[in-house]
PDB file of N, CA and C in Angstrom:
ATOM      1  N   MET A   1      73.511  93.907  31.533  1.00 47.00           N
ATOM      2  CA  MET A   1      72.904  92.706  31.740  1.00 47.00           C
ATOM      3  C   MET A   1      73.740  91.649  30.819  1.00 47.00           C
ATOM      4  N   MET A   2      73.807  91.792  29.902  1.00 47.00           N
ATOM      5  CA  MET A   2      74.326  90.639  28.669  1.00 47.00           C
ATOM      6  C   MET A   2      75.919  90.608  28.643  1.00 47.00           C
ATOM      7  N   ARG A   3      76.885  91.660  29.738  1.00 48.00           N
ATOM      8  CA  ARG A   3      78.164  90.811  30.378  1.00 48.00           C
ATOM      9  C   ARG A   3      78.497  90.285  31.905  1.00 48.00           C
ATOM     10  N   PHE A   4      76.997  90.608  32.322  1.00 44.00           N
ATOM     11  CA  PHE A   4      77.166  89.199  33.295  1.00 44.00           C
ATOM     12  C   PHE A   4      77.030  88.242  32.948  1.00 44.00           C
ATOM     13  N   THR A   5      75.718  87.933  31.487  1.00 45.00           N
ATOM     14  CA  THR A   5      75.952  86.600  31.533  1.00 45.00           C
ATOM     15  C   THR A   5      77.180  86.220  30.508  1.00 45.00           C
ATOM     16  N   GLY A   6      77.424  86.847  30.090  1.00 42.00           N
ATOM     17  CA  GLY A   6      79.265  86.578  29.342  1.00 42.00           C
ATOM     18  C   GLY A   6      80.319  85.382  30.223  1.00 42.00           C
ATOM     19  N   LEU A   7      79.973  86.665  30.786  1.00 40.00           N
ATOM     20  CA  LEU A   7      80.975  86.374  32.052  1.00 40.00           C
ATOM     21  C   LEU A   7      80.577  84.977  32.788  1.00 40.00           C
ATOM     22  N   ALA A   8      79.135  84.953  33.343  1.00 43.00           N
ATOM     23  CA  ALA A   8      78.435  83.474  33.615  1.00 43.00           C
ATOM     24  C   ALA A   8      78.936  82.094  32.764  1.00 43.00           C
ATOM     25  N   PHE A   9      78.757  82.462  31.560  1.00 41.00           N
ATOM     26  CA  PHE A   9      78.804  81.544  31.372  1.00 41.00           C
ATOM     27  C   PHE A   9      80.846  81.176  31.203  1.00 41.00           C
ATOM     28  N   ALA A  10      81.616  82.267  30.922  1.00 41.00           N
ATOM     29  CA  ALA A  10      82.691  81.897  30.602  1.00 41.00           C
ATOM     30  C   ALA A  10      83.186  81.268  31.719  1.00 41.00           C
ATOM     31  N   VAL A  11      82.465  81.643  33.053  1.00 42.00           N
ATOM     32  CA  VAL A  11      82.641  80.245  34.354  1.00 42.00           C
ATOM     33  C   VAL A  11      82.515  79.414  34.485  1.00 42.00           C
ATOM     34  N   LEU A  12      81.458  79.419  33.888  1.00 39.00           N
ATOM     35  CA  LEU A  12      80.604  77.411  33.805  1.00 39.00           C
ATOM     36  C   LEU A  12      81.802  76.379  32.440  1.00 39.00           C
ATOM     37  N   VAL A  13      82.062  77.383  31.259  1.00 44.00           N
ATOM     38  CA  VAL A  13      83.391  76.791  30.722  1.00 44.00           C
ATOM     39  C   VAL A  13      84.333  76.149  30.988  1.00 44.00           C
ATOM     40  N   VAL A  14      85.027  77.493  31.627  1.00 42.00           N
ATOM     41  CA  VAL A  14      86.288  77.179  32.191  1.00 42.00           C
ATOM     42  C   VAL A  14      86.304  76.465  33.386  1.00 42.00           C
ATOM     43  N   SER A  15      85.164  75.967  34.216  1.00 45.00           N
ATOM     44  CA  SER A  15      85.592  75.118  35.549  1.00 45.00           C
ATOM     45  C   SER A  15      84.871  73.955  35.065  1.00 45.00           C
ATOM     46  N   GLY A  16      84.080  73.944  34.425  1.00 48.00           N
ATOM     47  CA  GLY A  16      83.825  72.427  33.206  1.00 48.00           C
ATOM     48  C   GLY A  16      85.228  71.852  32.895  1.00 48.00           C
ATOM     49  N   VAL A  17      85.585  71.953  31.704  1.00 47.00           N
ATOM     50  CA  VAL A  17      87.514  72.290  31.415  1.00 47.00           C
ATOM     51  C   VAL A  17      88.243  71.459  33.336  1.00 47.00           C
ATOM     52  N   ALA A  18      88.491  72.484  33.595  1.00 48.00           N
ATOM     53  CA  ALA A  18      88.877  72.581  35.055  1.00 48.00           C
ATOM     54  C   ALA A  18      89.033  71.005  35.392  1.00 48.00           C
ATOM     55  N   GLY A  19      87.364  70.115  35.394  1.00 51.00           N
ATOM     56  CA  GLY A  19      87.116  69.277  36.234  1.00 51.00           C
ATOM     57  C   GLY A  19      86.947  68.013  35.389  1.00 51.00           C
ATOM     58  N   SER A  20      86.751  68.409  33.757  1.00 52.00           N
ATOM     59  CA  SER A  20      86.778  67.634  32.806  1.00 52.00           C
ATOM     60  C   SER A  20      88.340  66.938  33.130  1.00 52.00           C
ATOM     61  N   THR A  21      89.330  67.794  33.425  1.00 56.00           N
ATOM     62  CA  THR A  21      91.003  67.234  33.412  1.00 56.00           C
ATOM     63  C   THR A  21      91.008  66.226  34.949  1.00 56.00           C
ATOM     64  N   ALA A  22      90.809  66.755  35.595  1.00 62.00           N
ATOM     65  CA  ALA A  22      90.761  65.836  36.765  1.00 62.00           C
ATOM     66  C   ALA A  22      90.483  64.722  36.880  1.00 62.00           C
ATOM     67  N   ARG A  23      89.631  63.622  35.219  1.00 73.00           N
ATOM     68  CA  ARG A  23      89.059  62.598  35.245  1.00 73.00           C
ATOM     69  C   ARG A  23      90.561  62.153  35.211  1.00 73.00           C
ATOM     70  N   ALA A  24      90.446  60.446  35.380  1.00 84.00           N
ATOM     71  CA  ALA A  24      91.638  59.767  35.360  1.00 84.00           C
ATOM     72  C   ALA A  24      90.956  58.880  33.699  1.00 84.00           C
ATOM     73  N   ASP A  25      91.388  59.126  32.554  1.00 89.00           N
ATOM     74  CA  ASP A  25      91.453  58.009  31.639  1.00 89.00           C
ATOM     75  C   ASP A  25      91.674  56.884  31.714  1.00 89.00           C
ATOM     76  N   PRO A  26      90.796  55.803  31.368  1.00 90.00           N
ATOM     77  CA  PRO A  26      91.488  53.913  32.152  1.00 90.00           C
ATOM     78  C   PRO A  26      91.992  53.908  31.030  1.00 90.00           C
ATOM     79  N   THR A  27      93.141  53.387  32.019  1.00 93.00           N
ATOM     80  CA  THR A  27      94.396  52.222  30.733  1.00 93.00           C
ATOM     81  C   THR A  27      94.275  51.618  30.784  1.00 93.00           C
ATOM     82  N   LEU A  28      95.165  50.540  29.719  1.00 93.00           N
ATOM     83  CA  LEU A  28      94.763  49.329  28.779  1.00 93.00           C
ATOM     84  C   LEU A  28      94.502  48.465  30.322  1.00 93.00           C
ATOM     85  N   GLN A  29      95.611  48.712  30.603  1.00 94.00           N
ATOM     86  CA  GLN A  29      94.719  47.400  31.735  1.00 94.00           C
ATOM     87  C   GLN A  29      93.674  47.667  31.984  1.00 94.00           C
ATOM     88  N   ASP A  30      93.081  48.885  32.779  1.00 96.00           N
ATOM     89  CA  ASP A  30      91.438  49.240  33.389  1.00 96.00           C
ATOM     90  C   ASP A  30      90.571  48.393  32.248  1.00 96.00           C
ATOM     91  N   LEU A  31      91.079  49.107  30.907  1.00 94.00           N
ATOM     92  CA  LEU A  31      90.214  48.629  30.012  1.00 94.00           C
ATOM     93  C   LEU A  31      90.323  46.813  29.618  1.00 94.00           C
ATOM     94  N   LEU A  32      91.157  45.988  30.197  1.00 95.00           N
ATOM     95  CA  LEU A  32      90.540  44.928  28.992  1.00 95.00           C
ATOM     96  C   LEU A  32      90.206  43.736  30.899  1.00 95.00           C
ATOM     97  N   ALA A  33      90.458  44.504  31.966  1.00 96.00           N
ATOM     98  CA  ALA A  33      89.748  44.106  33.293  1.00 96.00           C
ATOM     99  C   ALA A  33      88.527  44.618  33.375  1.00 96.00           C
ATOM    100  N   ILE A  34      87.806  45.257  33.047  1.00 95.00           N
ATOM    101  CA  ILE A  34      86.618  45.433  32.352  1.00 95.00           C
ATOM    102  C   ILE A  34      85.438  44.630  31.776  1.00 95.00           C
ATOM    103  N   GLN A  35      86.757  43.909  29.810  1.00 94.00           N
ATOM    104  CA  GLN A  35      86.256  43.019  29.332  1.00 94.00           C
ATOM    105  C   GLN A  35      86.172  41.556  29.918  1.00 94.00           C
ATOM    106  N   LEU A  36      87.392  41.532  30.649  1.00 96.00           N
ATOM    107  CA  LEU A  36      87.372  40.187  31.831  1.00 96.00           C
ATOM    108  C   LEU A  36      86.162  39.775  32.501  1.00 96.00           C
ATOM    109  N   ARG A  37      85.437  40.643  32.805  1.00 96.00           N
ATOM    110  CA  ARG A  37      84.907  41.298  34.086  1.00 96.00           C
ATOM    111  C   ARG A  37      83.516  40.684  33.541  1.00 96.00           C
ATOM    112  N   ALA A  38      83.221  40.775  32.214  1.00 95.00           N
ATOM    113  CA  ALA A  38      82.200  41.248  31.823  1.00 95.00           C
ATOM    114  C   ALA A  38      81.702  39.751  31.348  1.00 95.00           C
ATOM    115  N   GLN A  39      83.599  38.980  30.850  1.00 96.00           N
ATOM    116  CA  GLN A  39      82.939  37.856  30.584  1.00 96.00           C
ATOM    117  C   GLN A  39      82.614  36.542  31.254  1.00 96.00           C
ATOM    118  N   GLY A  40      83.005  36.998  32.604  1.00 96.00           N
ATOM    119  CA  GLY A  40      82.729  36.151  33.690  1.00 96.00           C
ATOM    120  C   GLY A  40      84.097  35.747  34.722  1.00 96.00           C
ATOM    121  N   TYR A  41      85.298  36.041  34.651  1.00 97.00           N
ATOM    122  CA  TYR A  41      86.894  36.220  35.111  1.00 97.00           C
ATOM    123  C   TYR A  41      87.305  37.697  36.254  1.00 97.00           C
ATOM    124  N   ALA A  42      87.531  37.007  37.328  1.00 95.00           N
ATOM    125  CA  ALA A  42      87.961  37.555  38.344  1.00 95.00           C
ATOM    126  C   ALA A  42      88.913  38.486  38.276  1.00 95.00           C
ATOM    127  N   CYS A  43      89.598  40.018  38.431  1.00 95.00           N
ATOM    128  CA  CYS A  43      90.369  40.434  38.356  1.00 95.00           C
ATOM    129  C   CYS A  43      89.711  42.172  39.207  1.00 95.00           C
ATOM    130  N   ASP A  44      90.812  41.401  40.360  1.00 92.00           N
ATOM    131  CA  ASP A  44      90.337  42.127  40.793  1.00 92.00           C
ATOM    132  C   ASP A  44      90.772  43.401  41.255  1.00 92.00           C
ATOM    133  N   GLN A  45      91.943  44.055  41.043  1.00 95.00           N
ATOM    134  CA  GLN A  45      92.938  45.011  40.399  1.00 95.00           C
ATOM    135  C   GLN A  45      93.962  44.728  39.402  1.00 95.00           C
ATOM    136  N   PRO A  46      94.269  45.455  38.408  1.00 96.00           N
ATOM    137  CA  PRO A  46      94.806  45.177  37.363  1.00 96.00           C
ATOM    138  C   PRO A  46      95.660  45.737  37.797  1.00 96.00           C
ATOM    139  N   LEU A  47      97.090  45.011  37.945  1.00 96.00           N
ATOM    140  CA  LEU A  47      98.266  46.012  37.640  1.00 96.00           C
ATOM    141  C   LEU A  47      99.777  45.772  37.030  1.00 96.00           C
ATOM    142  N   LYS A  48      99.493  44.770  35.547  1.00 96.00           N
ATOM    143  CA  LYS A  48      99.984  45.536  34.317  1.00 96.00           C
ATOM    144  C   LYS A  48      99.475  44.803  33.303  1.00 96.00           C
ATOM    145  N   ALA A  49      99.566  45.382  32.034  1.00 96.00           N
ATOM    146  CA  ALA A  49      99.217  45.154  31.292  1.00 96.00           C
ATOM    147  C   ALA A  49     100.093  44.713  29.831  1.00 96.00           C
ATOM    148  N   GLU A  50     100.642  43.423  29.303  1.00 97.00           N
ATOM    149  CA  GLU A  50     102.716  43.329  28.401  1.00 97.00           C
ATOM    150  C   GLU A  50     101.534  42.803  27.489  1.00 97.00           C
ATOM    151  N   ARG A  51     102.243  43.639  26.061  1.00 96.00           N
ATOM    152  CA  ARG A  51     101.927  42.903  24.634  1.00 96.00           C
ATOM    153  C   ARG A  51     102.705  41.904  23.817  1.00 96.00           C
ATOM    154  N   ASP A  52     102.072  40.394  23.535  1.00 96.00           N
ATOM    155  CA  ASP A  52     102.841  39.550  23.687  1.00 96.00           C
ATOM    156  C   ASP A  52     102.922  39.553  22.124  1.00 96.00           C
ATOM    157  N   ASP A  53     104.302  39.456  21.396  1.00 95.00           N
ATOM    158  CA  ASP A  53     104.563  39.775  20.497  1.00 95.00           C
ATOM    159  C   ASP A  53     104.275  38.577  19.374  1.00 95.00           C
ATOM    160  N   LYS A  54     104.881  37.770  20.185  1.00 95.00           N
ATOM    161  CA  LYS A  54     105.160  35.939  19.194  1.00 95.00           C
ATOM    162  C   LYS A  54     103.404  36.150  19.131  1.00 95.00           C
ATOM    163  N   LEU A  55     102.192  36.078  19.655  1.00 94.00           N
ATOM    164  CA  LEU A  55     101.177  35.609  20.103  1.00 94.00           C
ATOM    165  C   LEU A  55     100.158  37.162  19.124  1.00 94.00           C
ATOM    166  N   SER A  56     100.924  38.137  18.921  1.00 95.00           N
ATOM    167  CA  SER A  56      99.900  39.586  18.660  1.00 95.00           C
ATOM    168  C   SER A  56      99.523  38.786  17.133  1.00 95.00           C
ATOM    169  N   LYS A  57      98.753  39.182  16.054  1.00 94.00           N
ATOM    170  CA  LYS A  57      98.517  39.171  14.568  1.00 94.00           C
ATOM    171  C   LYS A  57      97.811  40.183  14.135  1.00 94.00           C
ATOM    172  N   PRO A  58      97.743  41.053  13.342  1.00 91.00           N
ATOM    173  CA  PRO A  58      97.236  41.705  12.222  1.00 91.00           C
ATOM    174  C   PRO A  58      95.811  41.968  12.952  1.00 91.00           C
ATOM    175  N   ASP A  59      94.747  42.899  13.724  1.00 91.00           N
ATOM    176  CA  ASP A  59      93.191  42.235  14.630  1.00 91.00           C
ATOM    177  C   ASP A  59      93.639  41.843  14.842  1.00 91.00           C
ATOM    178  N   ASN A  60      94.498  41.092  16.327  1.00 94.00           N
ATOM    179  CA  ASN A  60      94.714  40.128  17.395  1.00 94.00           C
ATOM    180  C   ASN A  60      95.415  40.303  17.755  1.00 94.00           C
ATOM    181  N   GLU A  61      94.960  40.519  18.243  1.00 94.00           N
ATOM    182  CA  GLU A  61      96.444  41.436  19.817  1.00 94.00           C
ATOM    183  C   GLU A  61      96.501  40.223  20.640  1.00 94.00           C
ATOM    184  N   ALA A  62      96.842  40.091  21.860  1.00 97.00           N
ATOM    185  CA  ALA A  62      97.492  38.966  22.580  1.00 97.00           C
ATOM    186  C   ALA A  62      98.112  40.449  23.942  1.00 97.00           C
ATOM    187  N   TRP A  63      97.604  39.688  24.969  1.00 96.00           N
ATOM    188  CA  TRP A  63      98.097  40.867  26.187  1.00 96.00           C
ATOM    189  C   TRP A  63      98.023  40.038  26.950  1.00 96.00           C
ATOM    190  N   THR A  64      99.513  40.149  27.940  1.00 97.00           N
ATOM    191  CA  THR A  64      98.918  39.089  29.498  1.00 97.00           C
ATOM    192  C   THR A  64      98.815  40.034  30.101  1.00 97.00           C
ATOM    193  N   LEU A  65      97.709  39.878  30.853  1.00 97.00           N
ATOM    194  CA  LEU A  65      97.268  40.735  32.443  1.00 97.00           C
ATOM    195  C   LEU A  65      97.607  40.456  33.138  1.00 97.00           C
ATOM    196  N   THR A  66      97.689  41.069  34.509  1.00 97.00           N
ATOM    197  CA  THR A  66      98.319  40.150  35.165  1.00 97.00           C
ATOM    198  C   THR A  66      97.512  41.716  36.536  1.00 97.00           C
ATOM    199  N   CYS A  67      96.984  40.744  37.298  1.00 97.00           N
ATOM    200  CA  CYS A  67      95.686  41.332  38.039  1.00 97.00           C
ATOM    201  C   CYS A  67      96.165  40.686  39.949  1.00 97.00           C
ATOM    202  N   SER A  68      95.998  41.508  40.855  1.00 95.00           N
ATOM    203  CA  SER A  68      95.974  41.280  41.811  1.00 95.00           C
ATOM    204  C   SER A  68      95.796  39.433  42.343  1.00 95.00           C
ATOM    205  N   ASN A  69      94.872  38.644  41.875  1.00 95.00           N
ATOM    206  CA  ASN A  69      94.545  37.288  41.774  1.00 95.00           C
ATOM    207  C   ASN A  69      94.710  36.571  41.322  1.00 95.00           C
ATOM    208  N   ALA A  70      94.956  37.404  40.101  1.00 95.00           N
ATOM    209  CA  ALA A  70      95.193  36.032  39.025  1.00 95.00           C
ATOM    210  C   ALA A  70      96.314  37.045  37.454  1.00 95.00           C
ATOM    211  N   THR A  71      96.781  35.720  37.055  1.00 97.00           N
ATOM    212  CA  THR A  71      97.265  36.141  35.306  1.00 97.00           C
ATOM    213  C   THR A  71      96.484  35.584  34.120  1.00 97.00           C
ATOM    214  N   TYR A  72      96.226  36.405  33.064  1.00 97.00           N
ATOM    215  CA  TYR A  72      95.429  36.157  32.011  1.00 97.00           C
ATOM    216  C   TYR A  72      96.038  36.393  30.623  1.00 97.00           C
ATOM    217  N   ARG A  73      96.063  35.361  29.721  1.00 97.00           N
ATOM    218  CA  ARG A  73      96.173  35.558  28.512  1.00 97.00           C
ATOM    219  C   ARG A  73      95.303  35.665  27.640  1.00 97.00           C
ATOM    220  N   VAL A  74      95.234  37.283  27.626  1.00 96.00           N
ATOM    221  CA  VAL A  74      94.573  37.579  26.750  1.00 96.00           C
ATOM    222  C   VAL A  74      94.130  38.172  25.342  1.00 96.00           C
ATOM    223  N   SER A  75      93.189  37.366  24.501  1.00 95.00           N
ATOM    224  CA  SER A  75      93.846  37.405  22.812  1.00 95.00           C
ATOM    225  C   SER A  75      91.925  38.262  22.956  1.00 95.00           C
ATOM    226  N   ARG A  76      92.094  39.464  21.869  1.00 92.00           N
ATOM    227  CA  ARG A  76      91.193  40.098  21.179  1.00 92.00           C
ATOM    228  C   ARG A  76      91.382  40.482  19.815  1.00 92.00           C
ATOM    229  N   VAL A  77      90.598  40.110  19.590  1.00 90.00           N
ATOM    230  CA  VAL A  77      89.730  40.532  17.681  1.00 90.00           C
ATOM    231  C   VAL A  77      88.670  41.133  17.535  1.00 90.00           C
ATOM    232  N   PRO A  78      88.784  42.610  16.717  1.00 88.00           N
ATOM    233  CA  PRO A  78      87.211  43.868  17.345  1.00 88.00           C
ATOM    234  C   PRO A  78      86.629  42.525  16.809  1.00 88.00           C
ATOM    235  N   ASP A  79      85.514  43.192  17.578  1.00 90.00           N
ATOM    236  CA  ASP A  79      84.056  43.101  17.424  1.00 90.00           C
ATOM    237  C   ASP A  79      83.074  41.612  17.804  1.00 90.00           C
ATOM    238  N   LEU A  80      84.636  40.182  18.235  1.00 90.00           N
ATOM    239  CA  LEU A  80      84.363  39.237  19.039  1.00 90.00           C
ATOM    240  C   LEU A  80      84.608  39.049  20.786  1.00 90.00           C
ATOM    241  N   ALA A  81      83.826  38.195  21.262  1.00 92.00           N
ATOM    242  CA  ALA A  81      84.030  38.298  22.673  1.00 92.00           C
ATOM    243  C   ALA A  81      86.319  37.793  22.505  1.00 92.00           C
ATOM    244  N   ALA A  82      86.656  37.841  23.864  1.00 93.00           N
ATOM    245  CA  ALA A  82      88.192  38.247  24.289  1.00 93.00           C
ATOM    246  C   ALA A  82      88.407  36.390  24.295  1.00 93.00           C
ATOM    247  N   LYS A  83      89.478  36.315  23.876  1.00 95.00           N
ATOM    248  CA  LYS A  83      89.600  34.675  23.839  1.00 95.00           C
ATOM    249  C   LYS A  83      90.506  35.079  25.085  1.00 95.00           C
ATOM    250  N   VAL A  84      90.267  33.506  26.293  1.00 96.00           N
ATOM    251  CA  VAL A  84      90.814  34.162  27.248  1.00 96.00           C
ATOM    252  C   VAL A  84      91.356  33.201  28.427  1.00 96.00           C
ATOM    253  N   GLU A  85      93.033  32.532  28.566  1.00 96.00           N
ATOM    254  CA  GLU A  85      93.322  31.544  29.574  1.00 96.00           C
ATOM    255  C   GLU A  85      93.931  32.008  30.964  1.00 96.00           C
ATOM    256  N   GLU A  86      93.729  31.127  31.912  1.00 96.00           N
ATOM    257  CA  GLU A  86      94.582  31.741  33.276  1.00 96.00           C
ATOM    258  C   GLU A  86      96.116  31.045  33.414  1.00 96.00           C
ATOM    259  N   ILE A  87      96.577  31.630  33.903  1.00 95.00           N
ATOM    260  CA  ILE A  87      97.962  31.551  33.957  1.00 95.00           C
ATOM    261  C   ILE A  87      98.561  31.106  34.673  1.00 95.00           C
ATOM    262  N   LYS A  88      98.515  29.668  35.389  1.00 90.00           N
ATOM    263  CA  LYS A  88      98.752  29.370  36.562  1.00 90.00           C
ATOM    264  C   LYS A  88      99.926  29.925  37.267  1.00 90.00           C
ATOM    265  N   PRO A  89     100.179  30.017  38.367  1.00 81.00           N
ATOM    266  CA  PRO A  89     101.734  29.829  38.970  1.00 81.00           C
ATOM    267  C   PRO A  89     102.667  28.081  39.089  1.00 81.00           C
ATOM    268  N   GLU A  90     103.814  28.986  38.918  1.00 78.00           N
ATOM    269  CA  GLU A  90     104.953  27.317  38.509  1.00 78.00           C
ATOM    270  C   GLU A  90     105.103  26.783  39.816  1.00 78.00           C
TER     271      GLU A  90
END
């Protein structure tokens, strides 16, 4: 009986590990889009995120987030709401 229990446990552990690798971790653009949506901005589908090195500073990252419906400049400071500016197409 003990042998069967150990085998059943091993099968559960291995299937749990295999199942966890099937989930995709959120990308940077997904995380930025989640933050924007939480602050009331529309980002239907995040397409890409590019770091703006000129505007970024230590503890204040600046990103350009391109969504399927809009483009935003996002400044992030730890533990604060993001500063968001919509970039209008020219």
